[in-house]
Structure formats: structure tokens, C-alpha cells
mmCIF file of C-alpha atoms and ligand atoms in Angstrom:
data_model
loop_
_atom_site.group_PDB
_atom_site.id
_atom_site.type_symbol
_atom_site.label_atom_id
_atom_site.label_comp_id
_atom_site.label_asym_id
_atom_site.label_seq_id
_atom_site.Cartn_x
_atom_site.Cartn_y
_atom_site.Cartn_z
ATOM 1 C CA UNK W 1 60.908 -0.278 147.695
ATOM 2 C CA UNK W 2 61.499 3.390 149.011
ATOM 3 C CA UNK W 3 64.997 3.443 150.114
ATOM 4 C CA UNK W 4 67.908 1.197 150.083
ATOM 5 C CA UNK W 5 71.073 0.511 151.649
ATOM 6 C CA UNK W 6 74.066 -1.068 149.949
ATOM 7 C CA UNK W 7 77.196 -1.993 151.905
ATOM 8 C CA UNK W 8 77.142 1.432 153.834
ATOM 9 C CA UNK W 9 79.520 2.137 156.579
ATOM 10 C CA UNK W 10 80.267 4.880 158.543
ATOM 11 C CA UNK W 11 83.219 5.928 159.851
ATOM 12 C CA UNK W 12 83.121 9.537 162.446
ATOM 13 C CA UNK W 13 86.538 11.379 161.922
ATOM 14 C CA UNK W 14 88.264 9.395 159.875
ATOM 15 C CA UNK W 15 92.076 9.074 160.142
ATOM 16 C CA UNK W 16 91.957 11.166 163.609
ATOM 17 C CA UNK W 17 92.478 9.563 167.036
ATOM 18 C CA UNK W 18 88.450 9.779 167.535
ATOM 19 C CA UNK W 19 87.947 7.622 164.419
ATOM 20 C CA UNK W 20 85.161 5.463 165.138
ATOM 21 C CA UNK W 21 82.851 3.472 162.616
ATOM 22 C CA UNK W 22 79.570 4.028 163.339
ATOM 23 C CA UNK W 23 78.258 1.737 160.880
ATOM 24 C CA UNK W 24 79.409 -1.678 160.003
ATOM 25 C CA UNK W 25 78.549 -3.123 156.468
ATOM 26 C CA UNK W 26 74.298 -1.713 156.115
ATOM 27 C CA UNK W 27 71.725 -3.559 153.692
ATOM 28 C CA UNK W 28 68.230 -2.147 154.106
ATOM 29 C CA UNK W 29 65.758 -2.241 152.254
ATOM 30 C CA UNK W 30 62.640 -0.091 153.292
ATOM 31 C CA UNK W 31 59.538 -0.880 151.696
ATOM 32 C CA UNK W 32 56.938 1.716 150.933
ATOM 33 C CA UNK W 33 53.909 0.037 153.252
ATOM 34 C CA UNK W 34 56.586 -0.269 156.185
ATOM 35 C CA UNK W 35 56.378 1.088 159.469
ATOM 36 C CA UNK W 36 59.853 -0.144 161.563
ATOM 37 C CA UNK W 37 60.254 -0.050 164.992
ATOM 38 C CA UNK W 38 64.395 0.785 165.153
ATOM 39 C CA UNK W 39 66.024 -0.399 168.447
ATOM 40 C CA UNK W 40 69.492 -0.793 170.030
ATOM 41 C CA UNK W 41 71.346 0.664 173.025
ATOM 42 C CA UNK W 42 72.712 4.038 172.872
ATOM 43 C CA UNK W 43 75.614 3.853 170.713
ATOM 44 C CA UNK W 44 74.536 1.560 168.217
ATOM 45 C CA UNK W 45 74.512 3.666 165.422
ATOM 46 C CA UNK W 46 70.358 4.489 164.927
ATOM 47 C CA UNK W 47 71.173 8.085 164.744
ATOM 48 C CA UNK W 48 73.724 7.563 162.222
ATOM 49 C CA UNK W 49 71.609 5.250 160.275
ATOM 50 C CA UNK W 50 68.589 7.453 160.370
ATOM 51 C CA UNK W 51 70.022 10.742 159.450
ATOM 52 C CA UNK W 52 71.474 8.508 156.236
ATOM 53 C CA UNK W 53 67.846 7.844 155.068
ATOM 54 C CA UNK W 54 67.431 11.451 154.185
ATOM 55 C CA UNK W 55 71.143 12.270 153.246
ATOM 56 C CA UNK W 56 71.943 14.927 155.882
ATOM 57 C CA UNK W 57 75.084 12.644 156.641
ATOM 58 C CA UNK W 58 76.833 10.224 153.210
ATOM 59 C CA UNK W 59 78.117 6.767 153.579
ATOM 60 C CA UNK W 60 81.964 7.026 153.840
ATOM 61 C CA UNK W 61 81.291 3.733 151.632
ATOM 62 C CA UNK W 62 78.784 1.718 149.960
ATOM 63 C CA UNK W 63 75.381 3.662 148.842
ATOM 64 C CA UNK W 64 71.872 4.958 149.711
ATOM 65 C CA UNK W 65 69.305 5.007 147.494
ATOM 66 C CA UNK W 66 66.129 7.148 148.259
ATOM 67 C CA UNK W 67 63.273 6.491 145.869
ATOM 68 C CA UNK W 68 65.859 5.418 142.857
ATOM 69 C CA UNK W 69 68.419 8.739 143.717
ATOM 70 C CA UNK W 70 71.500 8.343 145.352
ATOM 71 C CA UNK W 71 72.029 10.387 148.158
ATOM 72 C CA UNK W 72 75.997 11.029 146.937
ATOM 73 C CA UNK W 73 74.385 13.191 144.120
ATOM 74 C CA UNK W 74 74.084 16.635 145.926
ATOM 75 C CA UNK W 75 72.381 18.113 142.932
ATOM 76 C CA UNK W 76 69.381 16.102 144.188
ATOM 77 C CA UNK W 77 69.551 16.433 147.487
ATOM 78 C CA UNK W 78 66.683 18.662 147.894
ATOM 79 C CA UNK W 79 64.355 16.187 146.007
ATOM 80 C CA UNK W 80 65.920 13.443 148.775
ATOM 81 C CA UNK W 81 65.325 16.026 151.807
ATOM 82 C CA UNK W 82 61.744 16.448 150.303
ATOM 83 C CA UNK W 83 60.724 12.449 150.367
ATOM 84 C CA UNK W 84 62.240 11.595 153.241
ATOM 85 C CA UNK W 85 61.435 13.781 156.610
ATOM 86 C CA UNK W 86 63.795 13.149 159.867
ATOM 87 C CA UNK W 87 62.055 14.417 162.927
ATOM 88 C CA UNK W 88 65.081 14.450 165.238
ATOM 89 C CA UNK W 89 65.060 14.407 169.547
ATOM 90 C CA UNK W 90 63.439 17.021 170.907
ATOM 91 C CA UNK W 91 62.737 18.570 167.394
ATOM 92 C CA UNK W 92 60.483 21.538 169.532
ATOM 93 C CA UNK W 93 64.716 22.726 170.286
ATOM 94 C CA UNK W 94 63.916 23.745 166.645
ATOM 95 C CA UNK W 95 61.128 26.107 166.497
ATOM 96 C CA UNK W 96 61.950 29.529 166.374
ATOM 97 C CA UNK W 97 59.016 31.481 164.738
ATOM 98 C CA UNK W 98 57.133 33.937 166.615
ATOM 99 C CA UNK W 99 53.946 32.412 165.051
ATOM 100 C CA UNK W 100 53.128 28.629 164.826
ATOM 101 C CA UNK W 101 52.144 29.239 161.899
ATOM 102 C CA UNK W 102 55.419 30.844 160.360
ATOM 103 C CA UNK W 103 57.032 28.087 162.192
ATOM 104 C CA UNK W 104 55.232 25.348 159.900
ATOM 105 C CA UNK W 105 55.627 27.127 157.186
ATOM 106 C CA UNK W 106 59.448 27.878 157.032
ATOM 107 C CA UNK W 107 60.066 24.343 155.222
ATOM 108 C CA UNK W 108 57.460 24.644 152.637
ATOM 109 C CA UNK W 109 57.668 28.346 151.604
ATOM 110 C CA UNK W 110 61.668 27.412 150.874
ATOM 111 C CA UNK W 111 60.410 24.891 147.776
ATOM 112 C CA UNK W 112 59.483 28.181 145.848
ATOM 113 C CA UNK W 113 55.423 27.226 145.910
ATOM 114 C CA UNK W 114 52.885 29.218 145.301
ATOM 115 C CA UNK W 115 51.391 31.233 149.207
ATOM 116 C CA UNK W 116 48.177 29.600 148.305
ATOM 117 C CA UNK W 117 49.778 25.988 147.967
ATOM 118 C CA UNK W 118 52.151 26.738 151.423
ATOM 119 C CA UNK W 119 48.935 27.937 153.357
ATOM 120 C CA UNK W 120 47.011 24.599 152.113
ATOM 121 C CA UNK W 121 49.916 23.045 153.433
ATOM 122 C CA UNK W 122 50.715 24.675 156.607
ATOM 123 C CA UNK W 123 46.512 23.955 157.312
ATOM 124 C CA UNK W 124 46.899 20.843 156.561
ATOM 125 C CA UNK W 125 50.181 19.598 158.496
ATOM 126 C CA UNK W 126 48.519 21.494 161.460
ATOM 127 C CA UNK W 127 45.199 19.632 161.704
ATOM 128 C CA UNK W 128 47.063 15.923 161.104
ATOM 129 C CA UNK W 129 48.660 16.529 164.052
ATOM 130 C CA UNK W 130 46.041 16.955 165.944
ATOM 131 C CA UNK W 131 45.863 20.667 166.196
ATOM 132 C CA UNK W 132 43.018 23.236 165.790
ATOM 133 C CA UNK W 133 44.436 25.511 162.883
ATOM 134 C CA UNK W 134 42.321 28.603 163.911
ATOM 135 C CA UNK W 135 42.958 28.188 167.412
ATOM 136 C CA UNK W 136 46.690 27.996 166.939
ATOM 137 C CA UNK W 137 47.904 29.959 163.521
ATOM 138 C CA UNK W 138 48.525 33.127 165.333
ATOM 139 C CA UNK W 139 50.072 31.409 168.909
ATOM 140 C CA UNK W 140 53.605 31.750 169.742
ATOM 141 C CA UNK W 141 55.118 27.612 169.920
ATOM 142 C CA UNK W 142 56.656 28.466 173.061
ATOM 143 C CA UNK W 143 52.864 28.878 175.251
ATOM 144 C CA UNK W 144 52.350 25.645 174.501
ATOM 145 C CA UNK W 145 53.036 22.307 176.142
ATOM 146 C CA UNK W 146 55.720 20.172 175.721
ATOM 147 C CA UNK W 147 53.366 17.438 173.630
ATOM 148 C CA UNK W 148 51.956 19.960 171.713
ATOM 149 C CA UNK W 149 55.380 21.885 170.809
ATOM 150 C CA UNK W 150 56.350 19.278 169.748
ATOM 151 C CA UNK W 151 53.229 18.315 167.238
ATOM 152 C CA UNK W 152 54.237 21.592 165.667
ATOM 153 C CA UNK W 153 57.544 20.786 165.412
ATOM 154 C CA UNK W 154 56.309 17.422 163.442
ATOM 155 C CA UNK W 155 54.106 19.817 161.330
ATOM 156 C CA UNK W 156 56.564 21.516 160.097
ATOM 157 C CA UNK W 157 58.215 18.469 158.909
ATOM 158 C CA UNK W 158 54.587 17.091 157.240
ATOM 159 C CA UNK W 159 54.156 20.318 155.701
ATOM 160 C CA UNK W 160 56.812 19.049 153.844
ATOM 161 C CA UNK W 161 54.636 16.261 152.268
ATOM 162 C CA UNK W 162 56.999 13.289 153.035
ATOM 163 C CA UNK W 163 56.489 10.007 151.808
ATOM 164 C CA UNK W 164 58.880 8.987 154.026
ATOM 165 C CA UNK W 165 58.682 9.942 158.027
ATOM 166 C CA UNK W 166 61.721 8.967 160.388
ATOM 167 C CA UNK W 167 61.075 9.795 163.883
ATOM 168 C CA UNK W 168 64.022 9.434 166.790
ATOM 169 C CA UNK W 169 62.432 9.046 170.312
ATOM 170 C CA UNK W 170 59.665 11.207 169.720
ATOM 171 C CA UNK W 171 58.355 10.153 172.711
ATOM 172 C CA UNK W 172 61.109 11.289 174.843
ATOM 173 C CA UNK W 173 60.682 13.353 178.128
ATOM 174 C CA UNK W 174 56.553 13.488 177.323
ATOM 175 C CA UNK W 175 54.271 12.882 180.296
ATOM 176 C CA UNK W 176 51.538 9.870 179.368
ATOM 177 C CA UNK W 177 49.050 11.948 177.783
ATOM 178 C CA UNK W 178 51.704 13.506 175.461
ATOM 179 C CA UNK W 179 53.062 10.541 174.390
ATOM 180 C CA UNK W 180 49.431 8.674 173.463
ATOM 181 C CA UNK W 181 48.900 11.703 171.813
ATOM 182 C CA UNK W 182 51.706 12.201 169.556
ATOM 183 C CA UNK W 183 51.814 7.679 169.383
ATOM 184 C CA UNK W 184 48.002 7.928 167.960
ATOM 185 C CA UNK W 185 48.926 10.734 165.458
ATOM 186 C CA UNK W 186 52.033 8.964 164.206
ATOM 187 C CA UNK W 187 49.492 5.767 163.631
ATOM 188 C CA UNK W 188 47.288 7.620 161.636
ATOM 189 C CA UNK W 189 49.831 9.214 159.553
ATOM 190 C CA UNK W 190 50.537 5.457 158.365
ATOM 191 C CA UNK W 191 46.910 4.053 158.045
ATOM 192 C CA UNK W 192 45.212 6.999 156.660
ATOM 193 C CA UNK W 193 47.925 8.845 154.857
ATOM 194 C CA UNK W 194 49.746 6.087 154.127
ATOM 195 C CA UNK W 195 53.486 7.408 155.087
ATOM 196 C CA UNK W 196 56.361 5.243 155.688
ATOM 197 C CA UNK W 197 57.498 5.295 159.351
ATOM 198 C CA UNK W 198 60.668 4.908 160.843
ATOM 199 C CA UNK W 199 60.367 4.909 164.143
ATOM 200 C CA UNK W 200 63.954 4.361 166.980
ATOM 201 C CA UNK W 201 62.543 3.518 170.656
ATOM 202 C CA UNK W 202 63.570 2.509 173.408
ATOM 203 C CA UNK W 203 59.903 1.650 174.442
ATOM 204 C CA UNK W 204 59.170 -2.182 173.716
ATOM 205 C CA UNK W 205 55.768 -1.573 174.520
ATOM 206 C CA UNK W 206 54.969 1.702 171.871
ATOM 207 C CA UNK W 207 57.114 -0.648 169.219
ATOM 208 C CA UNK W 208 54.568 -3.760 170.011
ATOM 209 C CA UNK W 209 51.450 -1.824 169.886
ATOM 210 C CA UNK W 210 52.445 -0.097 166.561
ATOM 211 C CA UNK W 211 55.200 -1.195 164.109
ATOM 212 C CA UNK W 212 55.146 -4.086 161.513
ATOM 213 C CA UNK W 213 58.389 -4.850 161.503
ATOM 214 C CA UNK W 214 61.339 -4.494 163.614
ATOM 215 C CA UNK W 215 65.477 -3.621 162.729
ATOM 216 C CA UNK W 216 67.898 -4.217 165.787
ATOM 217 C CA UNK W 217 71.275 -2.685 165.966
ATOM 218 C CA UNK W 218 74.130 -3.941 167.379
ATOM 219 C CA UNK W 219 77.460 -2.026 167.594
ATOM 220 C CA UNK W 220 77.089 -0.324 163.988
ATOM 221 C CA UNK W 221 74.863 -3.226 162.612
ATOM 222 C CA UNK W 222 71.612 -4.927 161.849
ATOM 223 C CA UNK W 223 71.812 -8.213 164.231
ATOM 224 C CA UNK W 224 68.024 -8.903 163.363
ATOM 225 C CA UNK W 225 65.253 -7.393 161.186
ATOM 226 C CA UNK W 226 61.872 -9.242 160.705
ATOM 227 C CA UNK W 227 57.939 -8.939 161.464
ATOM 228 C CA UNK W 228 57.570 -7.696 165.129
ATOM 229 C CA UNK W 229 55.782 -10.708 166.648
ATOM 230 C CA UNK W 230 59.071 -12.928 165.012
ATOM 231 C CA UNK W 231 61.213 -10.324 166.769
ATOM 232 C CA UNK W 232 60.154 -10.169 170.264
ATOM 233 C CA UNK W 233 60.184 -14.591 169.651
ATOM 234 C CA UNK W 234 63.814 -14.547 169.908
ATOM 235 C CA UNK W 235 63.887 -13.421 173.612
ATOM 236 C CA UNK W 236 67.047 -14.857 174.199
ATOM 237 C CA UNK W 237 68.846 -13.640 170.947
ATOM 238 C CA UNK W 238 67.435 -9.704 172.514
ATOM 239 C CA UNK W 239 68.836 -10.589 176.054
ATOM 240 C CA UNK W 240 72.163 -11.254 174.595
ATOM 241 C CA UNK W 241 72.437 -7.995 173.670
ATOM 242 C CA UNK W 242 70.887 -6.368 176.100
ATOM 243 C CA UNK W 243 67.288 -5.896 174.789
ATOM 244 C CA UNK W 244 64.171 -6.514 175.967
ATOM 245 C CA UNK W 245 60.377 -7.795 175.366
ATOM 246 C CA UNK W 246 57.235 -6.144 176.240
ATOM 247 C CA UNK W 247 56.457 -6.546 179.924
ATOM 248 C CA UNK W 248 52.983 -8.130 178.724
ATOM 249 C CA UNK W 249 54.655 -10.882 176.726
ATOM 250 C CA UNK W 250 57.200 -11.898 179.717
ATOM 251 C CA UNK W 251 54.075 -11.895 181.910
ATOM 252 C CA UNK W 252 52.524 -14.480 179.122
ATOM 253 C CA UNK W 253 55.746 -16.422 179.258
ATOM 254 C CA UNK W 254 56.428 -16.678 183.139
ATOM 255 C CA UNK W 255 52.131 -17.595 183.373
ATOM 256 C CA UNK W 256 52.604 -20.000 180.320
ATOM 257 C CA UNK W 257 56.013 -21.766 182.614
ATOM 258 C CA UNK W 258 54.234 -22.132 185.604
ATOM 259 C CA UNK W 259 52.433 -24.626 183.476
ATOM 260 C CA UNK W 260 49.147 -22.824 182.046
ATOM 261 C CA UNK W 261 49.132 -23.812 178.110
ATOM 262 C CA UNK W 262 48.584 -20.036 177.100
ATOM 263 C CA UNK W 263 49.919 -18.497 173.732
ATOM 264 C CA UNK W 264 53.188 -16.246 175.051
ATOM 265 C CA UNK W 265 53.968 -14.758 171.805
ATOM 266 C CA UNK W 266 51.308 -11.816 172.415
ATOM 267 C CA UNK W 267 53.192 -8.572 172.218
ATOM 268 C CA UNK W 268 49.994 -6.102 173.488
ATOM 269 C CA UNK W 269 48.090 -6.102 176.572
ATOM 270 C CA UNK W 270 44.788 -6.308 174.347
ATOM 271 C CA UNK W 271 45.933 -9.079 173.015
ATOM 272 C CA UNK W 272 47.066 -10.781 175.893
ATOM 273 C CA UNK W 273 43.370 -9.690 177.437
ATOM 274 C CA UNK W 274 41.792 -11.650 174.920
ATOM 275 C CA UNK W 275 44.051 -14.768 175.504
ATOM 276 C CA UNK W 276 43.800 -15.023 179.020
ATOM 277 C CA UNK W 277 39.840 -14.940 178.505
ATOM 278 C CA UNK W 278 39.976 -17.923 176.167
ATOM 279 C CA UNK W 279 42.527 -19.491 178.538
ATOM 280 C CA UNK W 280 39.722 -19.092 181.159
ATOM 281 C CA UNK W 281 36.840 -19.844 179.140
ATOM 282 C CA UNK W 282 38.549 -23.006 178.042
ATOM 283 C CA UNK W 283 39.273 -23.940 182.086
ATOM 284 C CA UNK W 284 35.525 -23.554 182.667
ATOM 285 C CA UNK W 285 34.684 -26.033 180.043
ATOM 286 C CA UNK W 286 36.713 -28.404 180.516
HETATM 287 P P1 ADP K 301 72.468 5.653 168.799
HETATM 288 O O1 ADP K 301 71.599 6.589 168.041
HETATM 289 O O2 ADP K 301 72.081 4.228 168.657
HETATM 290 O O3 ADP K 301 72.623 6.051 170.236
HETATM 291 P P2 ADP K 301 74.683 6.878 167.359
HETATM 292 O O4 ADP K 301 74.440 6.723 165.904
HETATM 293 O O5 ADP K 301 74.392 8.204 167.986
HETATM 294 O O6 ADP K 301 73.942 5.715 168.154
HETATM 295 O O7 ADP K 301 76.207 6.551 167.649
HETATM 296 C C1 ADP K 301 76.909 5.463 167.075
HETATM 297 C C2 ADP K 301 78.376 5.565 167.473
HETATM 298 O O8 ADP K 301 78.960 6.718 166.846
HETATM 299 C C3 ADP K 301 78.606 5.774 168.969
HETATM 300 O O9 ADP K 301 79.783 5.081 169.329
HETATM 301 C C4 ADP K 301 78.801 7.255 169.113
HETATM 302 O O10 ADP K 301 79.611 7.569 170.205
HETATM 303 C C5 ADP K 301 79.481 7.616 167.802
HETATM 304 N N1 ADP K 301 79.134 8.984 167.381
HETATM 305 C C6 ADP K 301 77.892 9.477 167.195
HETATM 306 N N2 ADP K 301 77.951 10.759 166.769
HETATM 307 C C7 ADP K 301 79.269 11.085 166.695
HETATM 308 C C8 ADP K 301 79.971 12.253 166.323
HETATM 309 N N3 ADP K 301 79.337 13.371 165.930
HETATM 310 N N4 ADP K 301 81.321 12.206 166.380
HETATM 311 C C9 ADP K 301 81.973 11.094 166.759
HETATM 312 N N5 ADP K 301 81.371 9.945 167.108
HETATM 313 C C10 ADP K 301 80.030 9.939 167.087
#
């Protein structure tokens, strides 16, 4: 276990006439070998949630725990910031350096390292997302493109050296190419460096082809949490609030009414490739 949330709720403006609770009653528990797809409609309170996990906003009650430190203890609030990176909407709103490379390195050369260790660090945060370092260093963020101002803008918060990485819609507003690019990084980051991902999308089909395991949000709280294939089952527990499936699986399960025994609990169009061809295969035989 990584972090953990006990009882928390939320409440915006307390005592005010724009009081609203935000979050309703929280227990979490993320795991270090997670990566969670985190979906709701706007307004359910993933924001909230997410900027908890890294204490930037406090529980108005109950607790969050971050690697055994509660977030309520500002003395250790660096040390929290440090574990847990939040790469907000749009985080490329964020860069300001005239260099990328000043840019990536305004987190790290803050935790009083050595220049040696932040230029090690800045290198290396670069080139995980995807980026040649030489090419790059000297580039102002703002000739890029949107996918790759954005990749800097996620450097900056790997340079950090995260164990945890919570990611809002980093998708958003990115034409196809940007967002494969930025999807495939964010998988690597988990398999090969073996960070914790939080991920909040609206896309059914990035959560299917990447996540393990799937929270849903419901005004302020968690209506259903479990292994993303058990998730995307309950297709009428998802409708009820609003939610959908991948469009592959409601193919499956339209194909599978009309009376053609295939499995319709495939959540990725690979998987649903290889299906169909034993469906066929099976036709042919028989
Ligand atoms: P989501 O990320 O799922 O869209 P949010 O966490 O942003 O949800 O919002 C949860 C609820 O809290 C919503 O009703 C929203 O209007 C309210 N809210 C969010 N931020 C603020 C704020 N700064 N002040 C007051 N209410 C807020």
C-alpha cells in the first residue's frame, strides 16, 4: 500500500452559501503495482480526490495517508509533494521557462540537490518522455506542439522522481497522434519504471487498453472500484449513472444478442480481433 484514504470528505466553502461537499465518506486504498483508470461525470469530485493524493488540498475530515505520512502534517508536506506527482489539465498552461530545459528543472533544483544530480535528472525525465535531450535542452516549450508541450510539462513532474504519478485528462484537446504518444509513454512509465498511475478519463477506450483497475465516482463517492474487465461487466450499474463501456465491448454484446455465442466481456479491439477469429474458426469447423 502507497496511499490511503480514511473516511475523507470534502466540503468547498464551508459555512458560506456556496458550501458544497465535494467528497462524501472516501476509503482508498492505492496499492503500489496499481495503475487506476478514475472515471465519473464532471462534478463528481475526481479533481478533488486527486489533488488529495498529494496534499495540495486536506480532508475537512477523516485522513490521507501517503506512504505511512499524513498529509495534515505540513512539516512533511514536501516529502508527500515529492512521492506523489499530480500532472493537472493542460499542465503545458504551466511552463514558463525560456529553456525546456530550465523548465524541467525548476522542480528538482528546489530539493537543494547537487547541479550534477538535477542535470541527471532533468536528462533523464526528458528522454522517458519521449524526447531527444540534445535536440530539445536549449528550445523554448512554446515552439513546440501541443503533444510535445505537454511531455515537457510531464517531465518536469518525473524529474521529480515520483513513485506515485496522478494524471487528470492528459489526453485532453490532443489530436490522435498526440494522444498515442503521450498514452504509450504513460504505459511505459508503469511497466518499465514501475510508477503508480492514477489516471481520470473520460475515454473508456484509453482506460480499457491500459489500466488494471478501475474507481467510479458518483456525486462525491466511490459507487464501484474493481479489476477493469469486472468494471466494464456491470454495464447496467455504469448506465445508471451515466457511464459508459468501450464501443468494442457493446459491439461484442449487440453481435453476442443477435445470437452468435461470442465472449462480450472483451474490453480492446485486439482482443475482440482475436475472438471474433476463434468465433469464425469455430463456424468453419463445425
Ligand atoms: P470532477 O473533477 O469530477 O469534474 P470536481 O472535483 O472538480 O469534479 O468537483 C466536485 C464538486 O465540487 C462539483 O460540484 C464542483 O462544482 C465543486 N467544486 C470543485 N471545485 C470547487 C471550488 N474551487 N469551489 C467550489 N466548489 C468546487
Amino acid at each position: 500500500m502507497i496511499i490511503r484514504l480514511e473516511n475523507v470528505n470534502y466540503i468547498y466553502n464551508p459555512n458560506t452559501p456556496f458550501e458544497k461537499k465535494a467528497l462524501d465518506n472516501i476509503n482508498l486504498t492505492i496499492d503500489e503495482t496499481d495503475f487506476i483508470g478514475l472515471i465519473g461525470h464532471t462534478g463528481s469530485g475526481k479533481s478533488t480526490l486527486v489533488q488529495h493524493l498529494n496534499g495540495l488540498i486536506r480532508p475537512t475530515s477523516g485522513r490521507v495517508l501517503v506512504d505511512g505520512i499524513d498529509t495534515k502534517d505540513t512539516g512533511n508536506l514536501l516529502k508527500v509533494r515529492q512521492k506523489v506527482g499530480l500532472v493537472f489539465q493542460y499542465p503545458e498552461h504551466q511552463l514558463f521557462e525560456e529553456t525546456i530545459y530550465k523548465d524541467v528543472a525548476f522542480g528538482p533544483s528546489n530539493l537543494g540537490l547537487s547541479q550534477d544530480e538535477v542535470h541527471e535528472r532533468v536528462k533523464t525525465a526528458i528522454e522517458l518522455v519521449g524526447l531527444d535531450f540534445e535536440k530539445v535542452k536549449d528550445r523554448s516549450p512554446f515552439e513546440l506542439s501541443g503533444g510535445q508541450k505537454r511531455r515537457v510539462a510531464i517531465a518536469g513532474v518525473l524529474a521529480m522522481k515520483p513513485r506515485v504519478l496522478v494524471l487528470d485528462e492528459p489526453t485532453a484537446g490532443l489530436d490522435p497522434k498526440g494522444r498515442d504518444q503521450i498514452l504509450g509513454r504513460i504505459k511505459k512509465l508503469y511497466e518499465e519504471k514501475n510508477i503508480t498511475i492514477i489516471l481520470v478519463s473520460h475515454s473508456m477506450e484509453d482506460i480499457a487498453k491500459l489500466v488494471n483497475r478501475i474507481v467510479v465516482m458518483h456525486r462525491g463517492k466511490i459507487v464501484m472500484d474493481g479489476k477493469t474487465k469486472e468494471v466494464f461487466k456491470q454495464v447496467e450499474k455504469l448506465e445508471e449513472i451515466g457511464l459508459g463501456i468501450p464501443q468494442i465491448t457493446n459491439f461484442m454484446r449487440k453481435f453476442k444478442e443477435k445470437g452468435h455465442p461470442v465472449d462480450d466481456t472483451v474490453i480492446t479491439v485486439e482482443e475482440a480481433k482475436m475472438e471474433l477469429i476463434r468465433f469464425l474458426r469455430s463456424k468453419e469447423n463445425a
